[in-house]
XYZ file of C-alpha atoms in Angstrom:
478
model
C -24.495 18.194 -4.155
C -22.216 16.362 -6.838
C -22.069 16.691 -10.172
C -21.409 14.156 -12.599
C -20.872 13.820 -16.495
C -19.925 10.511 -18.495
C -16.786 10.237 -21.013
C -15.045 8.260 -23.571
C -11.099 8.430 -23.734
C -9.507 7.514 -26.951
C -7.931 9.023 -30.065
C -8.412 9.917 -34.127
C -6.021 9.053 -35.871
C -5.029 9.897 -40.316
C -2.066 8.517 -42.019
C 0.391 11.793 -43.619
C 1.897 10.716 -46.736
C 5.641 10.780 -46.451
C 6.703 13.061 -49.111
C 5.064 15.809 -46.638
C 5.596 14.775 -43.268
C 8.258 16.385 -41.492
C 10.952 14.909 -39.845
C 11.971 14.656 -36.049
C 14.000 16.730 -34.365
C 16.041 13.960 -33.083
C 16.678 10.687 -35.320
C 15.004 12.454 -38.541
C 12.207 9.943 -38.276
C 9.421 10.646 -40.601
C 6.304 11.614 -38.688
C 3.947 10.287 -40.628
C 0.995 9.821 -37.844
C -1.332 12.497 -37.344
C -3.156 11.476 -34.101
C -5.575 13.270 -31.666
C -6.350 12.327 -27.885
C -9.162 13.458 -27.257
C -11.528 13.331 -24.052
C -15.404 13.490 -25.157
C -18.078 14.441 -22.990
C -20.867 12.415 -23.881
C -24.717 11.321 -23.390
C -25.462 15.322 -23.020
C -23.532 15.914 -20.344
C -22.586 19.425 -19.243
C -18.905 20.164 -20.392
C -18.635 23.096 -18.025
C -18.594 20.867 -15.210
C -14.826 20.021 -16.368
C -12.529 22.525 -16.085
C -9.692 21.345 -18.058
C -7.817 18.343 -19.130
C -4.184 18.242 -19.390
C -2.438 15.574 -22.140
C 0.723 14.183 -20.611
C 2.666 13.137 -24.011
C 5.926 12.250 -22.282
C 9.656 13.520 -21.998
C 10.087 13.310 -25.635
C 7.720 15.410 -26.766
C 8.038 19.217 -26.430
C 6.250 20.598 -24.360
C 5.615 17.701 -22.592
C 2.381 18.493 -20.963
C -0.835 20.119 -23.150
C -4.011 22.032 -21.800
C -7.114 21.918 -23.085
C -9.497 24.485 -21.316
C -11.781 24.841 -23.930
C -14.031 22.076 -25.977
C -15.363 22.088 -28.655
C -18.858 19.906 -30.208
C -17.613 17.177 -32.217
C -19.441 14.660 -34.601
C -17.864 11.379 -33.840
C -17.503 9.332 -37.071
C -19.951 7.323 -35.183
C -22.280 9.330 -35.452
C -22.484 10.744 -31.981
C -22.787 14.536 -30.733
C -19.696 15.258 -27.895
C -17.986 17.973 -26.255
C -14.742 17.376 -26.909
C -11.320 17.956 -25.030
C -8.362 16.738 -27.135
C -4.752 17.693 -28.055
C -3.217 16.908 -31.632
C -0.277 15.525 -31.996
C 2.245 14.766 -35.258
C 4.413 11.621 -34.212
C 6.186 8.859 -35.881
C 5.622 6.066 -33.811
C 3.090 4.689 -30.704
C 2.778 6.388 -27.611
C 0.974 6.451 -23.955
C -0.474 9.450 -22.370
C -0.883 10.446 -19.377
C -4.686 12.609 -18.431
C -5.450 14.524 -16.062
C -9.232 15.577 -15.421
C -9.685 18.870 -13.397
C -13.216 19.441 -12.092
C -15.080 23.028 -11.994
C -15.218 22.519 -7.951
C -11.335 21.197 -7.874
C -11.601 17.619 -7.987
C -9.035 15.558 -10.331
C -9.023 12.190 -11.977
C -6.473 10.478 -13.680
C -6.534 7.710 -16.406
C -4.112 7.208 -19.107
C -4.337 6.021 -22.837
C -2.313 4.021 -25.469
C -2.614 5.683 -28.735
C -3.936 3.611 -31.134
C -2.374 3.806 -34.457
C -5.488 2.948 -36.553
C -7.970 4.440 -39.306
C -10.745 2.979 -36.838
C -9.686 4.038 -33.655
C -12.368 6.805 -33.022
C -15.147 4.617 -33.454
C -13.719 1.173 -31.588
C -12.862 4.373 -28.590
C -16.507 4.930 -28.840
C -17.653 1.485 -28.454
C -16.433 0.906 -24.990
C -17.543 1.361 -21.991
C -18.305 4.847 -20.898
C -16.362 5.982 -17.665
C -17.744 8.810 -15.138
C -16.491 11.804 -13.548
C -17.896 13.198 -10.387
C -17.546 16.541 -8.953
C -18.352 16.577 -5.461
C -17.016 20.358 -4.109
C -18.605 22.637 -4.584
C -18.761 23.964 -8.580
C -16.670 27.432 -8.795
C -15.827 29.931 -11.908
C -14.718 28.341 -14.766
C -10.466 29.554 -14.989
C -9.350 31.999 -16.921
C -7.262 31.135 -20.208
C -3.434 32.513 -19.464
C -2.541 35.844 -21.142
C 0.173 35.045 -23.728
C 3.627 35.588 -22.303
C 5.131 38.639 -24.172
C 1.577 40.256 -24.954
C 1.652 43.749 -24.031
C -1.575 46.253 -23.980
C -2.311 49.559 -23.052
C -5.363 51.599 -22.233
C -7.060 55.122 -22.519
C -10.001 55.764 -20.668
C -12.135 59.220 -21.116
C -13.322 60.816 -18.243
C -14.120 64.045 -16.775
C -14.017 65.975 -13.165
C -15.551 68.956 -11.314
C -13.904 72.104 -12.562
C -12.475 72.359 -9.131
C -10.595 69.348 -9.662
C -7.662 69.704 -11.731
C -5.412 67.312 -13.698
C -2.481 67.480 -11.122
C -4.904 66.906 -8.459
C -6.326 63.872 -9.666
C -2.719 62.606 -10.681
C -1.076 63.251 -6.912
C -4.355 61.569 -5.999
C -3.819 58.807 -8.578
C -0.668 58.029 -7.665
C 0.352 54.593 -6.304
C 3.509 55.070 -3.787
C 6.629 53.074 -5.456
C 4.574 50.963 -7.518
C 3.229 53.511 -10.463
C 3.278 56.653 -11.250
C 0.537 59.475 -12.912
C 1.844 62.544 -14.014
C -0.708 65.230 -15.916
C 0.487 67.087 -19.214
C -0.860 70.184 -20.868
C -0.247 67.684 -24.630
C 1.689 64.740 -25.220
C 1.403 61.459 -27.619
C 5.069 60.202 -25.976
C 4.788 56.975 -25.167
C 6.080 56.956 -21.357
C 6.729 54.927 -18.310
C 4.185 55.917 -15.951
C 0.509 56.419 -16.056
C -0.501 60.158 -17.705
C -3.227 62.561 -18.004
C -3.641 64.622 -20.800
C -6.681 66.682 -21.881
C -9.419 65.336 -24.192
C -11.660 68.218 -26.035
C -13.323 65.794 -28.019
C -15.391 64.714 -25.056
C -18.193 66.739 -23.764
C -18.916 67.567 -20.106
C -22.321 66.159 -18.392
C -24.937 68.260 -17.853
C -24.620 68.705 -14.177
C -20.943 69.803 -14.631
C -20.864 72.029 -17.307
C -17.199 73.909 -16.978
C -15.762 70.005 -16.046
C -12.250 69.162 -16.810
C -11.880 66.634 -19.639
C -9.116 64.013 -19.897
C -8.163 60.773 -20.706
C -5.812 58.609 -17.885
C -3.701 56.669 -20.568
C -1.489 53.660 -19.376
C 2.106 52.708 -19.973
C 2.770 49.693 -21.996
C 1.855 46.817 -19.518
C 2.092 42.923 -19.390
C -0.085 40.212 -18.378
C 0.009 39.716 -14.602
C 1.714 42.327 -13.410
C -0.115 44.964 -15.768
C -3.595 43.896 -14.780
C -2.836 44.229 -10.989
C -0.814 47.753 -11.863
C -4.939 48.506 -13.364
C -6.833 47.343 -10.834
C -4.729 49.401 -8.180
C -5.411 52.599 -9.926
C -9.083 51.965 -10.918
C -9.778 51.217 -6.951
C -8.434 54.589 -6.286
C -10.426 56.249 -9.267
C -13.342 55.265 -7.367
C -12.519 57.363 -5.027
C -12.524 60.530 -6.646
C -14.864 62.671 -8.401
C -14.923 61.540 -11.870
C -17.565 60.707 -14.425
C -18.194 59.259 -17.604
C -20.902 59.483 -20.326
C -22.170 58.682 -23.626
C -19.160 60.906 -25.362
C -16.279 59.056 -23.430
C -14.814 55.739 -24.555
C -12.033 52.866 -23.327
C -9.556 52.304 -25.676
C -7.477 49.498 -25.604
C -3.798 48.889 -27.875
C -2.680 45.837 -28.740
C 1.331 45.746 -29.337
C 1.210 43.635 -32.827
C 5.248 44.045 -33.240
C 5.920 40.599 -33.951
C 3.497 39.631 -36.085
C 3.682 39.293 -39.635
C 1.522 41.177 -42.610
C -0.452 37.791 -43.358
C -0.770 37.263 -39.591
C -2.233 40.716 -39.206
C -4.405 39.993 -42.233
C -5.712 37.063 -40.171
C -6.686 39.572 -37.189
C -8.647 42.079 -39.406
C -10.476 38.980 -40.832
C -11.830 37.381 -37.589
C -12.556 40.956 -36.460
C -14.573 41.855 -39.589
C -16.078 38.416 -39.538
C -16.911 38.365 -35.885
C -17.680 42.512 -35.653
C -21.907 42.187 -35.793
C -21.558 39.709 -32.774
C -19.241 42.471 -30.931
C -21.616 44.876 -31.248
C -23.991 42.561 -28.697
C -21.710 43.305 -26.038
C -21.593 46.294 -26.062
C -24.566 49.035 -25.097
C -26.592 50.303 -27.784
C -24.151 53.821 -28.171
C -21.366 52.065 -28.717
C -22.973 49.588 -31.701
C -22.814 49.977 -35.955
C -25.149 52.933 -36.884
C -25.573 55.217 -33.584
C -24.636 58.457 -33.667
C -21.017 58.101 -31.984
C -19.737 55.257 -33.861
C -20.659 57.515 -37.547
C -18.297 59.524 -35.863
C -15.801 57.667 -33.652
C -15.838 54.010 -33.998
C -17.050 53.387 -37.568
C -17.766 49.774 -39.207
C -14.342 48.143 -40.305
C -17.201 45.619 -42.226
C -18.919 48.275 -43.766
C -15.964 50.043 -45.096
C -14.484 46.227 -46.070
C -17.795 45.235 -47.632
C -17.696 48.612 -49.902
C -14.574 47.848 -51.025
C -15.854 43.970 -51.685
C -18.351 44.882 -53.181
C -16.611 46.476 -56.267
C -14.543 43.711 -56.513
C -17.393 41.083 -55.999
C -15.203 39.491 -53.344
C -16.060 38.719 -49.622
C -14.574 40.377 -46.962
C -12.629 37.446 -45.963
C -11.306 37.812 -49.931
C -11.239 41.198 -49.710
C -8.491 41.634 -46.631
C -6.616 37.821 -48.341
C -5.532 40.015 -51.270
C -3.701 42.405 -48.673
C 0.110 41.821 -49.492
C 1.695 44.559 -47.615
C 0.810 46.852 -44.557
C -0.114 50.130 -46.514
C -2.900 47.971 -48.325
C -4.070 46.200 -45.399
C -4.375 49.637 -43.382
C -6.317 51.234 -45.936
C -8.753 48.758 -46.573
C -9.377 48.410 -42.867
C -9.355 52.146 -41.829
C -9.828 53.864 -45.598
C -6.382 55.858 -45.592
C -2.517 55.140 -44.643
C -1.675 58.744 -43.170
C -3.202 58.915 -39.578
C -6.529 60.421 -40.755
C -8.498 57.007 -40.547
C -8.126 56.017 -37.007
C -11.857 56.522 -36.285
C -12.679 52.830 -36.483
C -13.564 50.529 -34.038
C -10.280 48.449 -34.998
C -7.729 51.117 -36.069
C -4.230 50.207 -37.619
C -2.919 53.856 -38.171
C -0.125 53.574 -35.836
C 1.418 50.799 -38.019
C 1.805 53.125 -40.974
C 2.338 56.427 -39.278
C 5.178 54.652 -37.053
C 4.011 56.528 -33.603
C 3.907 52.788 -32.246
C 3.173 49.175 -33.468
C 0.135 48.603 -31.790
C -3.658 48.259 -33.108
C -6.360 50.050 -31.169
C -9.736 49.082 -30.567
C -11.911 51.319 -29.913
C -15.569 50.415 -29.544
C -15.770 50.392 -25.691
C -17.751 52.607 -23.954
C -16.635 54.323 -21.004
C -15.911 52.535 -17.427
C -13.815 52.715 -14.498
C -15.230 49.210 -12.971
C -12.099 46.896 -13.326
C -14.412 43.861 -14.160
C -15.238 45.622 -17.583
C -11.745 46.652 -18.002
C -9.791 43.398 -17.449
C -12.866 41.747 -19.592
C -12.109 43.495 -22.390
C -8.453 44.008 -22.192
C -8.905 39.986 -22.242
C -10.955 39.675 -25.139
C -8.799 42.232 -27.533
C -5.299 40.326 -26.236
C -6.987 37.192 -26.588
C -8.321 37.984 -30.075
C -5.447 39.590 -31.274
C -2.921 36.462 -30.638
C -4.919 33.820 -31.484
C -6.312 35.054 -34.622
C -2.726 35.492 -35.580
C -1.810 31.968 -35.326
C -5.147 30.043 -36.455
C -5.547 29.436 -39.931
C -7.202 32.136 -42.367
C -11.559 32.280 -41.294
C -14.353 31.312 -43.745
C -17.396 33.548 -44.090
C -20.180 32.370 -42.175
C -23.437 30.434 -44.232
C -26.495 32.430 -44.449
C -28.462 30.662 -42.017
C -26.161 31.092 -39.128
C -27.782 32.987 -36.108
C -25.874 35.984 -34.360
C -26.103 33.308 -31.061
C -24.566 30.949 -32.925
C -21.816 32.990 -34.068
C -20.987 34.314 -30.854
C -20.494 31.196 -29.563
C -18.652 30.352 -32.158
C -16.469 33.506 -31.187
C -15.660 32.364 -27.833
C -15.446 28.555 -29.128
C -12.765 28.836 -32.220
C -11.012 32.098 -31.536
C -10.658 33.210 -28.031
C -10.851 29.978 -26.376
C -11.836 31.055 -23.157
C -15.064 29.918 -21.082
C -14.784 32.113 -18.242
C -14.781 35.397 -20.751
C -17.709 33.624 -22.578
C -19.671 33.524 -19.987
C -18.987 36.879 -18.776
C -20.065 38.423 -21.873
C -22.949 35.888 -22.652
C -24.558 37.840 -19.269
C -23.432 40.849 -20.873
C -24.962 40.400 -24.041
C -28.272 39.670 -22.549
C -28.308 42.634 -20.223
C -27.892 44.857 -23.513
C -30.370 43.048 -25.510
C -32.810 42.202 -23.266
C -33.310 45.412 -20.740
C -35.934 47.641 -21.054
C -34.384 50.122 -23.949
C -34.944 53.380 -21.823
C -32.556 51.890 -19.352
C -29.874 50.577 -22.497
C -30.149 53.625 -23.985
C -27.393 54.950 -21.507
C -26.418 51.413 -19.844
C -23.488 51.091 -17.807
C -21.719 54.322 -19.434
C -23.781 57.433 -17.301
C -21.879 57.086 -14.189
C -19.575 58.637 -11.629
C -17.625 57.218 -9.300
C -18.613 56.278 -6.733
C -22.086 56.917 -7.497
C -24.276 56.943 -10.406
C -25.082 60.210 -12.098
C -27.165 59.680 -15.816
C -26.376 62.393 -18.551
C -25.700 61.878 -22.033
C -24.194 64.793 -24.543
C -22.740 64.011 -28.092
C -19.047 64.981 -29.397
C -19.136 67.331 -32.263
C -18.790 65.680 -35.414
C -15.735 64.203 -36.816
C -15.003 63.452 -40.481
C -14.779 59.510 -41.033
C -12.592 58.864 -43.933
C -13.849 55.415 -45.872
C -12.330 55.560 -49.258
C -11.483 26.994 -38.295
C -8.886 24.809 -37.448
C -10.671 23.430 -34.397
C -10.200 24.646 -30.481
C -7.802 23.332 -27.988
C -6.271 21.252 -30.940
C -3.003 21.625 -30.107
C -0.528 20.998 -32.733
C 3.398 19.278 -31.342
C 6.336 19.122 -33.567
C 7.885 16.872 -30.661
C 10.702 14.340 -31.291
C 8.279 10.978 -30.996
């Protein structure tokens, strides 16, 4: 069956004053044209029926190609509602582009565009004919947005065994030839080259196993690509042994943040803070702001932020703006600088203690299914980079919905369709099941079959103390 949607090609286009337009890198020209291309799905069609559209800006411009994967809804200055796919570019003189249309089912189309150099060239774009684009193969998943190179992650994941089964066992088991390694220790917080397991008593055994062995299998530092695949390998083989998780057990994941800046890392705690109530939907009821385990494990980075705002009568957003340096940052996030406030769902104690320069979050509940693990390994990467290099968020307005701001999530921040609609089914398995079965969720389970118990850790003391999506900005020679 095809598939078809209708679309306007064309481009915005603002003139930048010359005393602050920059200059080319070649010839010095001023580049005093601020233009966007822009492809707008239109007359309600369905944007997810387009995969992507590529921008083709020519050899001088650097890169030369630009993705847009993700659109966003646009008000046209005439007046009309759109999806729109677009690139932005900073130029100081005409150009053509070349743009490519990639269906959801694989088809392409190809048109190309002269920029148009003029305050009205949104709305005359907009007055012409519409064109169509029909997918006739068969619709598939929606890609996924590329890790960014250099990103590196790691990951704990709680678990327990059968007191039969010890820690060496499960590592020899564990172990992947040539490819990695798992080694068990009686203690260590080295960071390491190979896979470890090291023993977890703040976890508490299920029921049916009451003498278990506790542990957490914690990762190397790993890379997109080649790191996901090293996961997936050893979560197919923890399938095959007899572990389990419960309601006590989480999955951490570490962000390495080394190369960002203080006001970049400022920009992360912001969208988390802002964006934390609509995390909370994907995730199972135990793992949410004001159960049990997250008073003790995972606590509210908002709550703690709002505390602090609230004696200053700033916002959040204010709040975490007026962080000039790491220790202040740190300790309005997680309440203290010296290691002691790390149970937070987004915990920055490493980058004042110096162990390692990574943030954690920590809000996951337990899983060995890869699907939840890349997911979310996804989503904190994801987060983490792109917050860093959007500009600073504004608070929502009152009468924004929580559906509206998740969308918003997946729309402005991570930029990724495929994750959104892996956690949009997510969300409304959590909030929509019957609550005896979300009480526990997805978290009760063994591998390879299910097996429900729920205990609680002992207590813990918790210390408290939108620049548009796919807009792609060029500083290219044109």
């Amino acid at each position: 069956m095809a598939h078809s949607v209708d679309f306007i090609v064309g481009n915005t286009y603002a003139r930048i004053p010359n005393h602050i337009a920059k200059r080319s890198r070649v010839g010095g020209h001023r580049k005093i044209h601020d233009v966007t291309v822009f492809v707008d799905v239109v007359n309600d069609g369905n944007p997810d029926l387009l995969d992507k559209v590529s921008f083709d800006c020519g050899a001088t411009f650097s890169p030369q190609i630009f993705t847009c994967a993700c659109p966003i809804p646009t008000q046209t200055r005439n007046g009309t509602s759109v999806w729109r796919f677009s690139t932005r570019q900073q130029v100081y003189g005409p150009f053509d582009v070349k743009i490519k249309i990639y269906g959801a089912g694989g088809t392409t189309l190809v048109c190309n565009h002269e920029v148009q150099l003029k305050s009205n060239s949104e709305i005359m774009a907009h007055r012409e004919p519409e064109m169509n684009f029909v997918e006739y193969k068969r619709l598939r998943p929606l890609s996924k947005i590329r890790l960014p190179d250099g990103a590196q992650f790691g990951i704990e994941l709680e678990m327990s065994s059968g007191a039969t089964i010890t820690p060496e066992y499960l590592a020899y088991e564990l172990s992947g030839d040539n490819r990695y390694q798992v080694q068990a220790y009686d203690y260590t917080h080295a960071t390491v080259d190979h896979w470890k397991i090291v023993p977890d008593s703040s976890i508490v055994c299920n029921r049916s196993e009451p003498d278990c062995n506790k542990f957490e299998l914690v990762s190397p530092p790993l890379g997109p690509g080649a790191g996901l695949t090293q996961v997936h390998a050893i979560l197919s083989k923890v399938t095959n042994v007899n572990v389990k998780v419960n309601k006590s057990m989480g999955f951490h994941v570490h962000v390495n943040v080394s190369r960002y800046s203080v006001p970049q890392l400022v920009k992360v705690c912001q969208q988390f803070v802002k964006y934390e109530a609509v995390m909370d939907l994907l995730m199972p009821p135990s793992r949410r702001t004001g159960s049990v385990e997250s008073n003790q494990f995972f606590a509210s980075n908002r709550r703690h932020v709002e505390n602090l705002a609230r004696n200053s009568r700033r916002s959040v957003i204010d709040t975490l703006a007026n962080c000039e340096d790491l220790q202040s940052l740190v300790y309005t996030m997680n309440g203290a600088t010296d290691g002691s406030g790390r149970y937070f769902k987004l915990n920055l104690q490493n980058l004042v203690t110096g162990r390692q320069p990574t943030i954690e979050f920590r809000q996951h509940s337990a899983t060995f299914e890869y699907e939840k693990v890349r997911a979310w390994i996804r989503f904190c990467v994801l987060l983490t980079s792109n917050a860093a290099k959007l500009r600073a968020p504004t608070s929502f307005s009152s009468d924004k919905t929580v559906d509206e701001q998740l969308e918003a999530l997946f729309q402005y921040v991570l930029k990724d369709r495929d994750l959104r609609n892996y956690y949009r089914s997510r969300a409304q398995k959590h909030n929509h099941a019957d609550p005896a079965e979300a009480a526990c969720c997805d978290e009760c389970r063994s591998a390879p079959n299910s097996v429900s118990s729920s205990s609680h850790r002992p207590a813990k003391q918790v210390r408290h103390g939108f620049t548009g999506f796919c807009v792609t900005t060029n500083s290219g020679s044109i």
